[in-house]
Amino acid sequence: SALVNTRDGKSRTALMLASNGGHDEIARVLLRCGADPDAVVGPGLTALMLAAKKGHAMVLAALLSHGADPNLQETGNMSNALMLAAESGSTHAVTTLLAAPEASGRLDVNLRNNNGKTALVLACEGGHAEVAGLLLACNGVEVDAWQPAVRKVLSARQKGSEKRAPVMDPLTVMQETLKVMRNGGYYMHPTNSPAADAKVWVTVRQI
């Protein structure tokens, strides 16, 4: 365990390097060998944050399945993994963070950075309509409609403007991006939750 968490000259662990590079199989091996998924580097960046910034969905799934905390915030801008993924516009990364069974009930979609902005606001400011749609579908999400970027996205969705790229239904996005996803020995399959608007994923077959 101590060896697998050894750091290089820039204080990065092997898991951080694998996560940043999108090497999910290597990340899984390291995690099985005891790599710390919540170790930090620099301004409090974790492996989950590094993977989220790059949109590495499979790495995110591996980290979450081994207990990575999705609510940790880095010390620079106070961003968490969901904010970083939303800001980058990665539907795959955002979908994984929202839909992974290990994050269910743990992920706080309303955390704010040091500018008071949530993942939804960041997605809207970046013009990432599909990501915004995924976040808007979350139960209990705080919609800062007073924010110009959020107001613009809400208006476009309401009018169904043909001038903008169509916003894919959140469940459709999840079905397309996680239709058959290997996650630590599990296949995952979409289903509708009895709760209104809740989209969840359940394990259906262990391999």
PDB file of C-alpha atoms in Angstrom:
ATOM      1  CA  SER A   1       0.000   0.000   0.000  1.00  0.00           C
ATOM      2  CA  ALA A   2       2.813   2.401   0.881  1.00  0.00           C
ATOM      3  CA  LEU A   3       4.662   1.657  -2.346  1.00  0.00           C
ATOM      4  CA  VAL A   4       1.639   2.152  -4.587  1.00  0.00           C
ATOM      5  CA  ASN A   5       1.136   5.609  -3.074  1.00  0.00           C
ATOM      6  CA  THR A   6       4.735   6.718  -3.659  1.00  0.00           C
ATOM      7  CA  ARG A   7       4.990  10.199  -5.206  1.00  0.00           C
ATOM      8  CA  ASP A   8       7.191  11.490  -8.014  1.00  0.00           C
ATOM      9  CA  GLY A   9       9.193  14.724  -8.037  1.00  0.00           C
ATOM     10  CA  LYS A  10       6.014  16.729  -8.596  1.00  0.00           C
ATOM     11  CA  SER A  11       4.237  14.991  -5.700  1.00  0.00           C
ATOM     12  CA  ARG A  12       1.988  12.966  -8.034  1.00  0.00           C
ATOM     13  CA  THR A  13       1.040   9.372  -7.336  1.00  0.00           C
ATOM     14  CA  ALA A  14       0.822   6.691 -10.015  1.00  0.00           C
ATOM     15  CA  LEU A  15      -2.971   6.794  -9.699  1.00  0.00           C
ATOM     16  CA  MET A  16      -3.021  10.525 -10.387  1.00  0.00           C
ATOM     17  CA  LEU A  17      -0.919  10.021 -13.512  1.00  0.00           C
ATOM     18  CA  ALA A  18      -3.122   7.171 -14.730  1.00  0.00           C
ATOM     19  CA  SER A  19      -6.284   9.176 -14.045  1.00  0.00           C
ATOM     20  CA  ASN A  20      -5.002  12.257 -15.825  1.00  0.00           C
ATOM     21  CA  GLY A  21      -3.986  10.134 -18.799  1.00  0.00           C
ATOM     22  CA  GLY A  22      -7.264   8.237 -19.036  1.00  0.00           C
ATOM     23  CA  HIS A  23      -5.743   4.831 -18.342  1.00  0.00           C
ATOM     24  CA  ASP A  24      -8.683   3.156 -16.616  1.00  0.00           C
ATOM     25  CA  GLU A  25      -7.301  -0.393 -16.543  1.00  0.00           C
ATOM     26  CA  ILE A  26      -4.083   0.801 -14.901  1.00  0.00           C
ATOM     27  CA  ALA A  27      -6.137   2.867 -12.467  1.00  0.00           C
ATOM     28  CA  ARG A  28      -8.136  -0.244 -11.506  1.00  0.00           C
ATOM     29  CA  VAL A  29      -4.986  -2.260 -10.873  1.00  0.00           C
ATOM     30  CA  LEU A  30      -3.548   0.504  -8.699  1.00  0.00           C
ATOM     31  CA  LEU A  31      -6.790   0.848  -6.762  1.00  0.00           C
ATOM     32  CA  ARG A  32      -6.940  -2.898  -6.143  1.00  0.00           C
ATOM     33  CA  CYS A  33      -3.397  -2.658  -4.809  1.00  0.00           C
ATOM     34  CA  GLY A  34      -4.388  -0.013  -2.279  1.00  0.00           C
ATOM     35  CA  ALA A  35      -3.884   3.289  -4.084  1.00  0.00           C
ATOM     36  CA  ASP A  36      -5.513   6.174  -2.209  1.00  0.00           C
ATOM     37  CA  PRO A  37      -8.288   7.581  -4.455  1.00  0.00           C
ATOM     38  CA  ASP A  38      -8.542  10.777  -2.404  1.00  0.00           C
ATOM     39  CA  ALA A  39      -4.857  11.693  -2.211  1.00  0.00           C
ATOM     40  CA  VAL A  40      -4.270  15.310  -3.234  1.00  0.00           C
ATOM     41  CA  VAL A  41      -1.636  17.190  -5.184  1.00  0.00           C
ATOM     42  CA  GLY A  42      -0.994  20.894  -5.662  1.00  0.00           C
ATOM     43  CA  PRO A  43      -4.116  22.951  -4.874  1.00  0.00           C
ATOM     44  CA  GLY A  44      -5.975  19.959  -3.467  1.00  0.00           C
ATOM     45  CA  LEU A  45      -6.515  18.140  -6.767  1.00  0.00           C
ATOM     46  CA  THR A  46      -7.560  14.493  -6.489  1.00  0.00           C
ATOM     47  CA  ALA A  47      -7.413  11.745  -9.097  1.00  0.00           C
ATOM     48  CA  LEU A  48     -11.189  12.130  -9.549  1.00  0.00           C
ATOM     49  CA  MET A  49     -10.786  15.819 -10.346  1.00  0.00           C
ATOM     50  CA  LEU A  50      -7.958  15.176 -12.786  1.00  0.00           C
ATOM     51  CA  ALA A  51     -10.042  12.585 -14.636  1.00  0.00           C
ATOM     52  CA  ALA A  52     -13.110  14.848 -14.599  1.00  0.00           C
ATOM     53  CA  LYS A  53     -11.216  17.752 -16.165  1.00  0.00           C
ATOM     54  CA  LYS A  54     -10.130  15.515 -19.043  1.00  0.00           C
ATOM     55  CA  GLY A  55     -13.514  13.789 -19.438  1.00  0.00           C
ATOM     56  CA  HIS A  56     -12.167  10.304 -18.677  1.00  0.00           C
ATOM     57  CA  ALA A  57     -15.469   8.616 -17.797  1.00  0.00           C
ATOM     58  CA  MET A  58     -14.121   5.090 -17.363  1.00  0.00           C
ATOM     59  CA  VAL A  59     -11.475   6.302 -14.933  1.00  0.00           C
ATOM     60  CA  LEU A  60     -14.164   8.162 -12.994  1.00  0.00           C
ATOM     61  CA  ALA A  61     -16.209   4.961 -12.764  1.00  0.00           C
ATOM     62  CA  ALA A  62     -13.192   3.050 -11.464  1.00  0.00           C
ATOM     63  CA  LEU A  63     -12.392   5.689  -8.843  1.00  0.00           C
ATOM     64  CA  LEU A  64     -15.984   5.937  -7.651  1.00  0.00           C
ATOM     65  CA  SER A  65     -16.262   2.167  -7.368  1.00  0.00           C
ATOM     66  CA  HIS A  66     -13.258   2.259  -5.022  1.00  0.00           C
ATOM     67  CA  GLY A  67     -14.660   4.936  -2.748  1.00  0.00           C
ATOM     68  CA  ALA A  68     -13.424   8.224  -4.221  1.00  0.00           C
ATOM     69  CA  ASP A  69     -15.252  11.167  -2.617  1.00  0.00           C
ATOM     70  CA  PRO A  70     -17.102  13.155  -5.339  1.00  0.00           C
ATOM     71  CA  ASN A  71     -17.673  16.125  -3.027  1.00  0.00           C
ATOM     72  CA  LEU A  72     -14.055  17.017  -2.284  1.00  0.00           C
ATOM     73  CA  GLN A  73     -13.210  20.545  -3.451  1.00  0.00           C
ATOM     74  CA  GLU A  74      -9.797  21.782  -4.505  1.00  0.00           C
ATOM     75  CA  THR A  75      -8.373  24.742  -2.610  1.00  0.00           C
ATOM     76  CA  GLY A  76      -7.864  27.078  -5.565  1.00  0.00           C
ATOM     77  CA  ASN A  77     -11.339  27.759  -6.950  1.00  0.00           C
ATOM     78  CA  MET A  78     -13.136  25.368  -4.577  1.00  0.00           C
ATOM     79  CA  SER A  79     -14.247  23.280  -7.569  1.00  0.00           C
ATOM     80  CA  ASN A  80     -15.208  19.629  -7.210  1.00  0.00           C
ATOM     81  CA  ALA A  81     -15.105  16.912  -9.855  1.00  0.00           C
ATOM     82  CA  LEU A  82     -18.637  17.624 -11.106  1.00  0.00           C
ATOM     83  CA  MET A  83     -17.896  21.311 -11.589  1.00  0.00           C
ATOM     84  CA  LEU A  84     -14.719  20.527 -13.511  1.00  0.00           C
ATOM     85  CA  ALA A  85     -16.511  18.022 -15.738  1.00  0.00           C
ATOM     86  CA  ALA A  86     -19.405  20.423 -16.335  1.00  0.00           C
ATOM     87  CA  GLU A  87     -17.041  23.271 -17.121  1.00  0.00           C
ATOM     88  CA  SER A  88     -15.214  21.124 -19.671  1.00  0.00           C
ATOM     89  CA  GLY A  89     -18.509  20.139 -21.323  1.00  0.00           C
ATOM     90  CA  SER A  90     -17.936  16.392 -21.072  1.00  0.00           C
ATOM     91  CA  THR A  91     -21.337  14.674 -21.133  1.00  0.00           C
ATOM     92  CA  HIS A  92     -19.639  11.318 -20.559  1.00  0.00           C
ATOM     93  CA  ALA A  93     -17.886  12.505 -17.398  1.00  0.00           C
ATOM     94  CA  VAL A  94     -20.926  14.314 -16.014  1.00  0.00           C
ATOM     95  CA  THR A  95     -23.173  11.340 -16.755  1.00  0.00           C
ATOM     96  CA  THR A  96     -20.803   8.978 -14.951  1.00  0.00           C
ATOM     97  CA  LEU A  97     -20.604  11.206 -11.887  1.00  0.00           C
ATOM     98  CA  LEU A  98     -24.381  11.553 -11.748  1.00  0.00           C
ATOM     99  CA  ALA A  99     -25.313   7.983 -12.621  1.00  0.00           C
ATOM    100  CA  ALA A 100     -22.691   5.777 -10.973  1.00  0.00           C
ATOM    101  CA  PRO A 101     -24.314   3.722  -8.198  1.00  0.00           C
ATOM    102  CA  GLU A 102     -21.401   4.480  -5.864  1.00  0.00           C
ATOM    103  CA  ALA A 103     -22.111   8.231  -6.090  1.00  0.00           C
ATOM    104  CA  SER A 104     -25.861   7.859  -5.583  1.00  0.00           C
ATOM    105  CA  GLY A 105     -26.913   9.729  -2.473  1.00  0.00           C
ATOM    106  CA  ARG A 106     -23.384  11.053  -1.960  1.00  0.00           C
ATOM    107  CA  LEU A 107     -22.853  13.570  -4.741  1.00  0.00           C
ATOM    108  CA  ASP A 108     -23.997  17.097  -3.893  1.00  0.00           C
ATOM    109  CA  VAL A 109     -24.965  18.715  -7.202  1.00  0.00           C
ATOM    110  CA  ASN A 110     -25.423  22.082  -5.476  1.00  0.00           C
ATOM    111  CA  LEU A 111     -21.899  22.603  -4.157  1.00  0.00           C
ATOM    112  CA  ARG A 112     -20.542  26.036  -5.098  1.00  0.00           C
ATOM    113  CA  ASN A 113     -17.064  27.262  -5.977  1.00  0.00           C
ATOM    114  CA  ASN A 114     -15.470  30.374  -4.513  1.00  0.00           C
ATOM    115  CA  ASN A 115     -17.450  32.497  -6.971  1.00  0.00           C
ATOM    116  CA  GLY A 116     -20.715  31.029  -5.740  1.00  0.00           C
ATOM    117  CA  LYS A 117     -21.271  29.054  -8.949  1.00  0.00           C
ATOM    118  CA  THR A 118     -22.656  25.529  -9.164  1.00  0.00           C
ATOM    119  CA  ALA A 119     -21.882  22.922 -11.818  1.00  0.00           C
ATOM    120  CA  LEU A 120     -25.101  23.924 -13.592  1.00  0.00           C
ATOM    121  CA  VAL A 121     -24.064  27.571 -13.812  1.00  0.00           C
ATOM    122  CA  LEU A 122     -20.621  26.598 -15.110  1.00  0.00           C
ATOM    123  CA  ALA A 123     -22.136  24.338 -17.767  1.00  0.00           C
ATOM    124  CA  CYS A 124     -24.481  27.110 -18.901  1.00  0.00           C
ATOM    125  CA  GLU A 125     -21.687  29.679 -18.999  1.00  0.00           C
ATOM    126  CA  GLY A 126     -19.670  27.327 -21.178  1.00  0.00           C
ATOM    127  CA  GLY A 127     -22.577  26.846 -23.572  1.00  0.00           C
ATOM    128  CA  HIS A 128     -22.762  23.118 -22.791  1.00  0.00           C
ATOM    129  CA  ALA A 129     -26.502  22.584 -23.289  1.00  0.00           C
ATOM    130  CA  GLU A 130     -26.466  18.784 -23.022  1.00  0.00           C
ATOM    131  CA  VAL A 131     -24.547  18.910 -19.753  1.00  0.00           C
ATOM    132  CA  ALA A 132     -26.950  21.554 -18.468  1.00  0.00           C
ATOM    133  CA  GLY A 133     -29.840  19.259 -19.414  1.00  0.00           C
ATOM    134  CA  LEU A 134     -28.356  16.415 -17.386  1.00  0.00           C
ATOM    135  CA  LEU A 135     -27.965  18.644 -14.347  1.00  0.00           C
ATOM    136  CA  LEU A 136     -31.433  20.161 -14.690  1.00  0.00           C
ATOM    137  CA  ALA A 137     -32.857  16.618 -14.566  1.00  0.00           C
ATOM    138  CA  CYS A 138     -31.359  16.015 -11.111  1.00  0.00           C
ATOM    139  CA  ASN A 139     -33.775  16.018  -8.204  1.00  0.00           C
ATOM    140  CA  GLY A 140     -33.232  19.006  -5.921  1.00  0.00           C
ATOM    141  CA  VAL A 141     -30.880  20.882  -8.241  1.00  0.00           C
ATOM    142  CA  GLU A 142     -30.742  24.593  -7.468  1.00  0.00           C
ATOM    143  CA  VAL A 143     -31.509  26.596 -10.608  1.00  0.00           C
ATOM    144  CA  ASP A 144     -29.949  30.052 -10.359  1.00  0.00           C
ATOM    145  CA  ALA A 145     -32.311  31.570 -12.919  1.00  0.00           C
ATOM    146  CA  TRP A 146     -30.988  35.048 -12.127  1.00  0.00           C
ATOM    147  CA  GLN A 147     -27.679  34.094 -13.751  1.00  0.00           C
ATOM    148  CA  PRO A 148     -27.702  35.354 -17.388  1.00  0.00           C
ATOM    149  CA  ALA A 149     -26.173  32.135 -18.760  1.00  0.00           C
ATOM    150  CA  VAL A 150     -28.713  29.966 -16.939  1.00  0.00           C
ATOM    151  CA  ARG A 151     -31.576  32.170 -18.063  1.00  0.00           C
ATOM    152  CA  LYS A 152     -30.382  31.840 -21.658  1.00  0.00           C
ATOM    153  CA  VAL A 153     -30.300  28.031 -21.499  1.00  0.00           C
ATOM    154  CA  LEU A 154     -33.704  27.849 -19.830  1.00  0.00           C
ATOM    155  CA  SER A 155     -35.183  30.169 -22.448  1.00  0.00           C
ATOM    156  CA  ALA A 156     -33.739  28.109 -25.313  1.00  0.00           C
ATOM    157  CA  ARG A 157     -35.096  24.888 -23.823  1.00  0.00           C
ATOM    158  CA  GLN A 158     -38.522  26.416 -23.304  1.00  0.00           C
ATOM    159  CA  LYS A 159     -38.804  27.843 -26.802  1.00  0.00           C
ATOM    160  CA  GLY A 160     -37.227  24.828 -28.458  1.00  0.00           C
ATOM    161  CA  SER A 161     -35.231  27.247 -30.563  1.00  0.00           C
ATOM    162  CA  GLU A 162     -34.214  25.721 -33.896  1.00  0.00           C
ATOM    163  CA  LYS A 163     -31.281  28.089 -34.092  1.00  0.00           C
ATOM    164  CA  ARG A 164     -29.535  26.282 -31.263  1.00  0.00           C
ATOM    165  CA  ALA A 165     -28.241  22.734 -31.244  1.00  0.00           C
ATOM    166  CA  PRO A 166     -31.017  20.454 -29.935  1.00  0.00           C
ATOM    167  CA  VAL A 167     -30.761  19.514 -26.291  1.00  0.00           C
ATOM    168  CA  MET A 168     -30.800  15.752 -25.947  1.00  0.00           C
ATOM    169  CA  ASP A 169     -33.111  14.283 -23.345  1.00  0.00           C
ATOM    170  CA  PRO A 170     -31.036  13.468 -20.228  1.00  0.00           C
ATOM    171  CA  LEU A 171     -32.116   9.819 -20.134  1.00  0.00           C
ATOM    172  CA  THR A 172     -31.177   9.437 -23.803  1.00  0.00           C
ATOM    173  CA  VAL A 173     -27.720  10.840 -23.052  1.00  0.00           C
ATOM    174  CA  MET A 174     -27.260   8.306 -20.285  1.00  0.00           C
ATOM    175  CA  GLN A 175     -28.449   5.472 -22.494  1.00  0.00           C
ATOM    176  CA  GLU A 176     -26.047   6.463 -25.252  1.00  0.00           C
ATOM    177  CA  THR A 177     -23.008   7.087 -23.068  1.00  0.00           C
ATOM    178  CA  LEU A 178     -23.350   4.278 -20.529  1.00  0.00           C
ATOM    179  CA  LYS A 179     -25.280   1.669 -22.511  1.00  0.00           C
ATOM    180  CA  VAL A 180     -22.751  -1.032 -21.740  1.00  0.00           C
ATOM    181  CA  MET A 181     -20.148   0.195 -19.281  1.00  0.00           C
ATOM    182  CA  ARG A 182     -17.716  -1.990 -17.433  1.00  0.00           C
ATOM    183  CA  ASN A 183     -17.341  -0.714 -13.889  1.00  0.00           C
ATOM    184  CA  GLY A 184     -15.174  -2.787 -11.603  1.00  0.00           C
ATOM    185  CA  GLY A 185     -16.675  -6.070 -12.790  1.00  0.00           C
ATOM    186  CA  TYR A 186     -20.232  -4.842 -13.338  1.00  0.00           C
ATOM    187  CA  TYR A 187     -22.345  -4.130 -16.367  1.00  0.00           C
ATOM    188  CA  MET A 188     -24.775  -1.288 -15.775  1.00  0.00           C
ATOM    189  CA  HIS A 189     -28.200  -0.836 -17.275  1.00  0.00           C
ATOM    190  CA  PRO A 190     -30.543   2.201 -17.235  1.00  0.00           C
ATOM    191  CA  THR A 191     -33.881   2.208 -15.529  1.00  0.00           C
ATOM    192  CA  ASN A 192     -36.458   4.778 -14.486  1.00  0.00           C
ATOM    193  CA  SER A 193     -36.700   5.443 -10.788  1.00  0.00           C
ATOM    194  CA  PRO A 194     -40.160   5.665  -9.222  1.00  0.00           C
ATOM    195  CA  ALA A 195     -39.113   9.144  -8.098  1.00  0.00           C
ATOM    196  CA  ALA A 196     -40.179  11.814 -10.575  1.00  0.00           C
ATOM    197  CA  ASP A 197     -37.438  12.805 -13.012  1.00  0.00           C
ATOM    198  CA  ALA A 198     -34.872  10.615 -11.255  1.00  0.00           C
ATOM    199  CA  LYS A 199     -32.642   8.673 -13.638  1.00  0.00           C
ATOM    200  CA  VAL A 200     -30.656   5.912 -11.964  1.00  0.00           C
ATOM    201  CA  TRP A 201     -28.441   3.031 -13.018  1.00  0.00           C
ATOM    202  CA  VAL A 202     -28.476  -0.396 -11.453  1.00  0.00           C
ATOM    203  CA  THR A 203     -26.069  -3.302 -11.657  1.00  0.00           C
ATOM    204  CA  VAL A 204     -27.662  -6.148 -13.585  1.00  0.00           C
ATOM    205  CA  ARG A 205     -24.926  -8.726 -14.001  1.00  0.00           C
ATOM    206  CA  GLN A 206     -21.678  -9.338 -12.209  1.00  0.00           C
ATOM    207  CA  ILE A 207     -18.882 -10.682 -14.394  1.00  0.00           C
TER     208      ILE A 207
END
